[in-house]
Short mmCIF file of C-alpha atoms and ligand atoms in Angstrom, two decimals:
data_model
loop_
_atom_site.label_atom_id
_atom_site.label_comp_id
_atom_site.label_asym_id
_atom_site.label_seq_id
_atom_site.Cartn_x
_atom_site.Cartn_y
_atom_site.Cartn_z
CA UNK A 23 0.00 0.00 0.00
CA UNK A 24 1.32 3.46 -0.95
CA UNK A 25 1.62 5.52 2.21
CA UNK A 26 1.44 9.29 1.74
CA UNK A 27 4.07 11.18 3.69
CA UNK A 28 1.86 14.05 4.83
CA UNK A 29 -1.72 14.49 5.92
CA UNK A 30 -1.83 18.24 5.57
CA UNK A 31 -0.67 18.95 2.03
CA UNK A 32 1.70 21.93 2.16
CA UNK A 33 1.31 22.33 5.91
CA UNK A 34 3.88 20.58 8.11
CA UNK A 35 2.93 18.79 11.33
CA UNK A 36 4.75 21.57 13.26
CA UNK A 37 2.64 24.23 11.51
CA UNK A 38 -0.52 22.25 12.17
CA UNK A 39 0.32 22.05 15.88
CA UNK A 40 1.21 25.75 16.08
CA UNK A 41 -1.78 27.08 14.15
CA UNK A 42 -4.67 24.63 14.50
CA UNK A 43 -4.24 21.97 17.21
CA UNK A 44 -6.68 22.76 20.05
CA UNK A 45 -7.25 26.18 18.48
CA UNK A 46 -9.44 25.96 15.40
CA UNK A 47 -10.82 23.46 12.86
CA UNK A 48 -9.00 22.60 9.67
CA UNK A 49 -10.35 21.08 6.48
CA UNK A 50 -7.82 19.28 4.28
CA UNK A 51 -8.91 18.10 0.86
CA UNK A 52 -7.34 14.81 -0.27
CA UNK A 53 -5.51 14.25 3.05
CA UNK A 54 -5.78 10.45 2.91
CA UNK A 55 -5.92 9.53 -0.81
CA UNK A 56 -5.70 5.79 -0.08
CA UNK A 57 -8.65 5.77 2.35
CA UNK A 58 -10.53 3.36 0.06
CA UNK A 59 -7.91 0.68 0.74
CA UNK A 60 -8.12 0.74 4.54
CA UNK A 61 -11.44 -0.95 5.32
CA UNK A 62 -14.49 -1.56 3.17
CA UNK A 63 -18.15 -1.67 4.15
CA UNK A 64 -18.33 -5.47 4.45
CA UNK A 65 -15.22 -5.61 6.64
CA UNK A 66 -16.86 -3.01 8.90
CA UNK A 67 -20.10 -5.01 9.03
CA UNK A 68 -18.09 -8.09 10.01
CA UNK A 69 -16.53 -6.11 12.88
CA UNK A 70 -19.97 -4.83 13.94
CA UNK A 71 -21.08 -8.48 14.18
CA UNK A 72 -18.06 -9.41 16.33
CA UNK A 73 -18.85 -9.63 20.03
CA UNK A 74 -15.24 -8.76 20.85
CA UNK A 75 -15.76 -5.29 19.35
CA UNK A 76 -17.58 -2.31 20.81
CA UNK A 77 -20.29 -1.12 18.40
CA UNK A 78 -23.36 1.12 18.42
CA UNK A 79 -26.33 1.49 16.15
CA UNK A 80 -28.03 4.88 15.91
CA UNK A 81 -31.26 5.37 14.03
CA UNK A 82 -33.41 8.39 13.30
CA UNK A 83 -36.32 6.43 11.88
CA UNK A 84 -39.26 7.17 14.23
CA UNK A 85 -37.21 9.26 16.71
CA UNK A 86 -33.64 8.84 17.95
CA UNK A 87 -32.72 5.30 18.97
CA UNK A 88 -29.45 3.72 20.09
CA UNK A 89 -28.48 0.10 20.65
CA UNK A 90 -25.22 -1.56 21.57
CA UNK A 91 -23.80 -4.34 19.33
CA UNK A 92 -22.98 -6.90 18.15
CA UNK A 93 -25.25 -6.65 15.09
CA UNK A 94 -25.66 -9.19 12.31
CA UNK A 95 -25.56 -7.90 8.74
CA UNK A 96 -29.13 -9.12 8.20
CA UNK A 97 -30.32 -7.19 11.23
CA UNK A 98 -28.63 -4.00 9.98
CA UNK A 99 -29.93 -4.30 6.45
CA UNK A 100 -33.50 -4.82 7.66
CA UNK A 101 -33.46 -1.70 9.89
CA UNK A 102 -35.59 1.25 8.74
CA UNK A 103 -33.38 3.96 7.21
CA UNK A 104 -31.63 6.24 7.85
CA UNK A 105 -29.26 4.63 10.33
CA UNK A 106 -25.59 4.59 11.31
CA UNK A 107 -23.45 1.84 12.75
CA UNK A 108 -20.29 2.87 14.59
CA UNK A 109 -17.45 0.53 15.58
CA UNK A 110 -14.87 1.67 18.15
CA UNK A 111 -11.18 0.72 18.23
CA UNK A 112 -11.06 -0.68 14.70
CA UNK A 113 -7.29 -0.19 15.00
CA UNK A 114 -7.21 -3.21 17.34
CA UNK A 115 -8.73 -5.50 14.73
CA UNK A 116 -7.30 -4.32 11.41
CA UNK A 117 -3.60 -3.85 10.69
CA UNK A 118 -4.37 -1.33 7.90
CA UNK A 119 -6.56 0.68 10.27
CA UNK A 120 -3.76 0.59 12.85
CA UNK A 121 -1.30 1.89 10.22
CA UNK A 122 -3.70 4.71 9.32
CA UNK A 123 -3.98 5.68 12.99
CA UNK A 124 -0.19 5.67 13.38
CA UNK A 125 0.10 8.34 10.65
CA UNK A 126 -0.99 10.68 13.43
CA UNK A 127 2.09 9.94 15.53
CA UNK A 128 3.01 13.63 15.59
CA UNK A 129 0.56 13.75 18.53
CA UNK A 130 1.74 11.90 21.69
CA UNK A 131 0.36 8.38 22.08
CA UNK A 132 -0.67 9.43 25.59
CA UNK A 133 -3.44 11.50 23.98
CA UNK A 134 -4.49 8.89 21.44
CA UNK A 135 -7.67 6.95 22.06
CA UNK A 136 -8.69 5.00 18.99
CA UNK A 137 -9.85 4.85 15.40
CA UNK A 138 -13.62 4.62 15.14
CA UNK A 139 -15.27 3.79 11.82
CA UNK A 140 -18.90 4.46 10.99
CA UNK A 141 -21.17 3.50 8.12
CA UNK A 142 -24.35 5.44 7.44
CA UNK A 143 -27.14 5.05 4.94
CA UNK A 144 -28.16 8.09 2.87
CA UNK A 145 -29.22 10.91 5.21
CA UNK A 146 -27.86 9.12 8.30
CA UNK A 147 -25.89 10.69 11.13
CA UNK A 148 -25.65 10.77 14.91
CA UNK A 149 -27.07 14.29 15.19
CA UNK A 150 -25.54 17.61 16.31
CA UNK A 151 -23.30 17.08 19.35
CA UNK A 152 -19.87 17.86 20.78
CA UNK A 153 -17.11 15.53 22.01
CA UNK A 154 -14.42 15.69 24.70
CA UNK A 155 -11.94 14.75 22.00
CA UNK A 156 -9.72 16.26 19.40
CA UNK A 157 -10.86 14.41 16.34
CA UNK A 158 -9.72 13.93 12.75
CA UNK A 159 -12.78 12.98 10.70
CA UNK A 160 -11.67 11.31 7.48
CA UNK A 161 -14.20 10.69 4.75
CA UNK A 162 -14.24 7.14 3.43
CA UNK A 163 -16.79 6.03 0.83
CA UNK A 164 -19.53 8.49 -0.26
CA UNK A 165 -19.80 12.05 0.92
CA UNK A 166 -20.83 13.74 4.13
CA UNK A 167 -22.01 17.24 4.80
CA UNK A 168 -20.41 18.56 7.98
CA UNK A 169 -21.79 21.61 9.70
CA UNK A 170 -19.78 22.88 12.66
CA UNK A 171 -19.87 25.75 15.13
CA UNK A 172 -18.13 26.94 18.28
CA UNK A 173 -21.09 27.55 20.52
CA UNK A 174 -21.11 28.13 24.26
CA UNK A 175 -24.56 26.61 24.72
CA UNK A 176 -23.92 22.90 25.39
CA UNK A 177 -27.46 22.10 26.53
CA UNK A 178 -28.51 18.65 25.37
CA UNK A 179 -32.04 17.50 24.62
CA UNK A 180 -33.32 15.64 27.70
CA UNK A 181 -34.38 12.03 27.66
CA UNK A 182 -32.74 10.90 24.41
CA UNK A 183 -30.49 7.82 24.14
CA UNK A 184 -27.97 9.91 22.14
CA UNK A 185 -26.33 13.24 23.00
CA UNK A 186 -28.06 15.83 20.80
CA UNK A 187 -27.58 19.59 21.20
CA UNK A 188 -30.78 21.49 21.85
CA UNK A 189 -29.75 24.64 19.99
CA UNK A 190 -27.23 23.77 17.29
CA UNK A 191 -25.97 26.93 15.58
CA UNK A 192 -23.49 25.98 12.86
CA UNK A 193 -21.22 28.63 11.39
CA UNK A 194 -19.31 26.58 8.77
CA UNK A 195 -20.54 24.07 6.25
CA UNK A 196 -18.57 21.68 4.04
CA UNK A 197 -19.20 18.57 1.96
CA UNK A 198 -16.38 16.05 2.39
CA UNK A 199 -15.45 13.66 -0.41
CA UNK A 200 -13.42 10.42 -0.04
CA UNK A 201 -9.96 11.20 1.40
CA UNK A 202 -10.92 14.65 2.73
CA UNK A 203 -10.26 15.26 6.42
CA UNK A 204 -11.75 17.64 8.98
CA UNK A 205 -9.92 18.33 12.24
CA UNK A 206 -12.05 19.52 15.16
CA UNK A 207 -10.82 20.60 18.60
CA UNK A 208 -12.77 19.39 21.67
CA UNK A 209 -16.20 20.87 22.33
CA UNK A 210 -16.79 22.14 18.79
CA UNK A 211 -20.39 21.37 17.90
CA UNK A 212 -20.71 19.25 14.76
CA UNK A 213 -23.26 17.40 12.70
CA UNK A 214 -22.44 15.11 9.78
CA UNK A 215 -25.13 13.99 7.36
CA UNK A 216 -24.40 11.18 4.92
CA UNK A 217 -24.79 11.82 1.21
CA UNK A 218 -25.47 8.32 -0.12
CA UNK A 219 -23.76 5.37 1.55
CA UNK A 220 -21.08 6.92 3.73
CA UNK A 221 -18.14 5.80 5.82
CA UNK A 222 -16.28 8.06 8.25
CA UNK A 223 -12.98 7.22 9.95
CA UNK A 224 -12.44 9.17 13.20
CA UNK A 225 -9.04 9.29 14.86
CA UNK A 226 -9.81 10.48 18.39
CA UNK A 227 -7.52 12.04 21.00
CA UNK A 228 -8.87 12.23 24.55
CA UNK A 229 -9.01 15.63 26.22
CA UNK A 230 -10.04 14.66 29.75
CA UNK A 231 -12.44 16.97 31.57
CA UNK A 232 -10.75 18.08 34.82
CA UNK A 233 -13.53 16.53 36.91
CA UNK A 234 -13.03 13.13 35.27
CA UNK A 235 -9.24 13.28 35.76
CA UNK A 236 -9.66 14.16 39.43
CA UNK A 237 -12.17 11.37 40.03
CA UNK A 238 -9.90 8.82 38.37
CA UNK A 239 -6.87 10.11 40.26
CA UNK A 240 -8.68 9.78 43.61
CA UNK A 241 -9.53 6.16 42.75
CA UNK A 242 -5.87 5.52 41.92
CA UNK A 243 -4.71 7.27 45.08
CA UNK A 244 -6.86 5.16 47.40
CA UNK A 245 -4.87 2.08 46.38
CA UNK A 246 -1.55 3.85 47.06
CA UNK A 247 -2.41 5.66 50.27
CA UNK A 248 -0.94 4.66 53.63
CA UNK A 249 -2.13 6.96 56.45
CA UNK A 250 -0.86 6.04 59.93
CA UNK A 251 -2.83 6.57 63.15
CA UNK A 252 -6.54 6.54 63.82
CA UNK A 253 -9.31 8.70 65.23
CA UNK A 254 -8.84 9.09 69.02
CA UNK A 255 -10.86 10.84 71.72
CA UNK A 256 -9.41 9.99 75.16
CA UNK A 257 -10.56 13.43 76.45
CA UNK A 258 -14.19 12.84 75.48
CA UNK A 259 -16.63 14.82 77.66
CA UNK A 260 -20.33 14.37 78.10
CA UNK A 261 -22.16 15.96 75.14
CA UNK A 262 -25.44 17.83 75.55
CA UNK A 263 -26.79 16.23 72.34
CA UNK A 264 -25.58 12.68 71.75
CA UNK A 265 -26.77 13.05 68.12
CA UNK A 266 -24.45 15.98 67.42
CA UNK A 267 -21.26 15.59 65.35
CA UNK A 268 -19.00 17.67 67.58
CA UNK A 269 -16.60 20.42 66.43
CA UNK A 270 -13.66 18.53 67.93
CA UNK A 271 -14.45 15.51 65.80
CA UNK A 272 -14.73 17.60 62.63
CA UNK A 273 -11.41 19.33 63.39
CA UNK A 274 -9.58 16.09 64.11
CA UNK A 275 -10.82 14.43 60.91
CA UNK A 276 -9.93 17.57 58.95
CA UNK A 277 -6.36 17.32 60.29
CA UNK A 278 -6.18 13.59 59.51
CA UNK A 279 -7.40 14.14 55.94
CA UNK A 280 -5.05 17.03 55.35
CA UNK A 281 -2.19 14.55 55.62
CA UNK A 282 -3.37 12.98 52.33
CA UNK A 283 -0.50 13.92 50.04
CA UNK A 284 0.73 13.02 46.60
CA UNK A 285 3.75 13.87 44.55
CA UNK A 286 4.77 14.06 40.90
CA UNK A 287 5.75 10.39 40.99
CA UNK A 288 2.19 9.43 41.97
CA UNK A 289 0.79 11.60 39.16
CA UNK A 290 3.25 10.08 36.67
CA UNK A 291 2.32 6.53 37.74
CA UNK A 292 -1.38 7.42 37.66
CA UNK A 293 -1.07 8.64 34.07
CA UNK A 294 1.09 5.69 33.00
CA UNK A 295 -1.23 3.10 34.51
CA UNK A 296 -4.46 4.81 33.44
CA UNK A 297 -3.46 5.67 29.89
CA UNK A 298 -2.20 2.15 29.16
CA UNK A 299 -5.17 0.36 30.71
CA UNK A 300 -6.67 -1.86 27.98
CA UNK A 301 -10.28 -1.10 27.10
CA UNK A 302 -12.82 -3.39 28.81
CA UNK A 303 -13.49 -5.55 25.73
CA UNK A 304 -9.76 -6.19 25.03
CA UNK A 305 -8.42 -9.66 25.73
CA UNK A 306 -4.94 -10.86 24.88
CA UNK A 307 -4.06 -14.22 23.38
CA UNK A 308 -1.16 -15.72 25.34
CA UNK A 309 0.85 -18.27 23.29
CA UNK A 310 -0.53 -21.79 23.79
CA UNK A 311 2.97 -23.28 24.10
CA UNK A 312 5.27 -20.44 25.10
CA UNK A 313 8.99 -20.74 24.48
CA UNK A 314 11.22 -21.04 27.53
CA UNK A 315 13.12 -17.92 28.58
CA UNK A 316 16.35 -19.11 26.93
CA UNK A 317 14.67 -20.05 23.63
CA UNK A 318 12.65 -16.84 23.68
CA UNK A 319 15.86 -14.82 24.23
CA UNK A 320 17.71 -16.57 21.41
CA UNK A 321 14.79 -16.20 18.98
CA UNK A 322 14.16 -12.56 19.94
CA UNK A 323 17.84 -11.75 19.32
CA UNK A 324 17.61 -13.29 15.86
CA UNK A 325 14.19 -12.04 14.75
CA UNK A 326 13.37 -9.01 16.88
CA UNK A 327 10.20 -8.35 18.87
CA UNK A 328 7.04 -6.36 18.38
CA UNK A 329 4.18 -5.13 20.52
CA UNK A 330 0.87 -6.90 20.11
CA UNK A 331 -1.56 -4.66 18.18
CA UNK A 332 -3.68 -4.35 21.35
CA UNK A 333 -0.78 -3.47 23.67
CA UNK A 334 -0.28 0.00 25.07
CA UNK A 335 3.26 0.90 26.13
CA UNK A 336 4.12 4.40 27.34
CA UNK A 337 7.04 5.79 29.29
CA UNK A 338 7.91 8.81 31.38
CA UNK A 339 11.64 9.26 31.87
CA UNK A 340 12.93 5.85 32.95
CA UNK A 341 9.52 4.53 33.98
CA UNK A 342 7.61 2.23 31.65
CA UNK A 343 3.92 1.31 31.74
CA UNK A 344 2.56 -1.66 29.84
CA UNK A 345 -1.16 -2.46 29.63
CA UNK A 346 -2.12 -0.83 32.91
CA UNK A 347 0.91 -1.84 35.00
CA UNK A 348 4.26 -0.41 35.90
CA UNK A 349 6.79 -2.45 33.87
CA UNK A 350 10.10 -2.81 35.71
CA UNK A 351 13.01 -2.74 33.28
CA UNK A 352 16.76 -2.30 33.58
CA UNK A 353 17.90 1.34 33.43
CA UNK A 354 20.62 0.36 30.94
CA UNK A 355 17.99 -0.69 28.42
CA UNK A 356 15.86 2.43 28.61
CA UNK A 357 16.89 3.73 25.11
CA UNK A 358 16.02 0.40 23.43
CA UNK A 359 12.70 0.14 25.24
CA UNK A 360 11.83 3.72 24.32
CA UNK A 361 12.34 2.64 20.73
CA UNK A 362 9.98 -0.30 21.31
CA UNK A 363 7.38 2.10 22.76
CA UNK A 364 7.74 4.68 19.94
CA UNK A 365 8.01 2.33 16.97
CA UNK A 366 6.18 -0.64 18.52
CA UNK A 367 8.95 -2.93 17.30
CA UNK A 368 12.57 -3.61 18.20
CA UNK A 369 14.49 -5.15 15.33
CA UNK A 370 17.72 -6.04 17.08
CA UNK A 371 17.38 -6.55 20.83
CA UNK A 372 20.83 -8.19 20.91
CA UNK A 373 22.40 -6.24 23.72
CA UNK A 374 19.57 -6.13 26.26
CA UNK A 375 20.26 -7.11 29.87
CA UNK A 376 19.16 -10.58 31.03
CA UNK A 377 16.64 -8.99 33.44
CA UNK A 378 15.10 -7.08 30.51
CA UNK A 379 14.73 -10.36 28.62
CA UNK A 380 12.97 -11.75 31.71
CA UNK A 381 10.54 -8.81 31.66
CA UNK A 382 10.03 -9.23 27.90
CA UNK A 383 9.49 -12.96 28.34
CA UNK A 384 6.81 -12.36 30.99
CA UNK A 385 5.11 -9.89 28.61
CA UNK A 386 5.38 -12.45 25.80
CA UNK A 387 3.77 -15.16 27.96
CA UNK A 388 0.87 -12.75 28.69
CA UNK A 389 0.42 -12.14 24.93
CA UNK A 390 1.49 -8.48 25.21
CA UNK A 391 4.46 -8.81 22.86
CA UNK A 392 5.38 -11.21 20.09
CA UNK A 393 8.38 -12.34 18.09
CA UNK A 394 8.84 -10.71 14.70
CA UNK A 395 8.33 -12.94 11.67
C1 LIG B 402 -19.90 9.49 12.69
O1 LIG B 402 -18.90 8.92 12.25
O2 LIG B 402 -21.01 9.32 12.21
C2 LIG B 402 -19.82 10.43 13.85
C3 LIG B 402 -18.48 10.89 14.17
C4 LIG B 402 -18.55 12.05 15.15
O3 LIG B 402 -19.36 12.92 15.01
O4 LIG B 402 -17.76 12.13 16.09
CO1 LIG B 403 -18.52 13.67 17.22
#
């Protein structure tokens, strides 16, 4: 497959980051000329029928409806039109989809969520809404009319199974043809309506709301917290109201809680563990008859290793995180393992320390990494 070198035409990735990223939308005509070779409609339907994939069906026929997959092709084709089927994390199931997603590696993997692919019948769409994501919407087959706007009013219509803006006020309007791409920063309102049969590929980058980050961090912290001591009241006096929560109790608990502390290392570990946590429907396939450590080491030295398509490996300084866990590796091998994390493959792991081979072997036995062909 011919892989284009740039997604933005004349614009470099640096210019895109400086002028558009998180600032304003960008439409690029012909950004992904080979989009027709990534995934066709029947391949998407097969993924929508797969119970290992996360899929949704949205229909406008007779009011907004939403169902979770899997869906058989027969079921989809019988549904009253217009409708849309959306499959999340197609990058985990298709190597070509994964390669398309990796063209966006000028954005840190720590921000990357997944590649979602949708198919809509003529007139279909999921309605005007906004996302907590930076998103690159790439037009596959057919055309789609996108209307977008930066509105403050984020009120949603109550009681619907899908998130639809009550007062959508678009300010821009484009029709995308196959290969065209629209970048939208988080919270930009958008509505895409299919012109004929239509496929859209969305590369999404999470932009966590502060509230969500804090809630997740507090969950992480509770597993890492060790507070000594306990509540004590040896000077307890008779209270006028036995039902009253006394001031002294409130003050003492306030003091106890104020000793809850965290540091940059906790935040780093929180991010590493959280951002590499596999999605709930992801399961790895450990090798049925794994090689012993010594055979694994010899074969890896000869053939190289690669991350499983479903694996998430990130690092911060000398700390590595693999699929939701801190991954202890030898400091000496940090440069090689950074290469594995960046490029997802390590062609010549000849000089790694024995303890790094032990860590790699454990990851191999869990199905997180494999031996190159
Ligand atoms: C779609 O592919 O139909 C919807 C994508 C989006 O609006 O985020
Ligand atoms: Co959206």
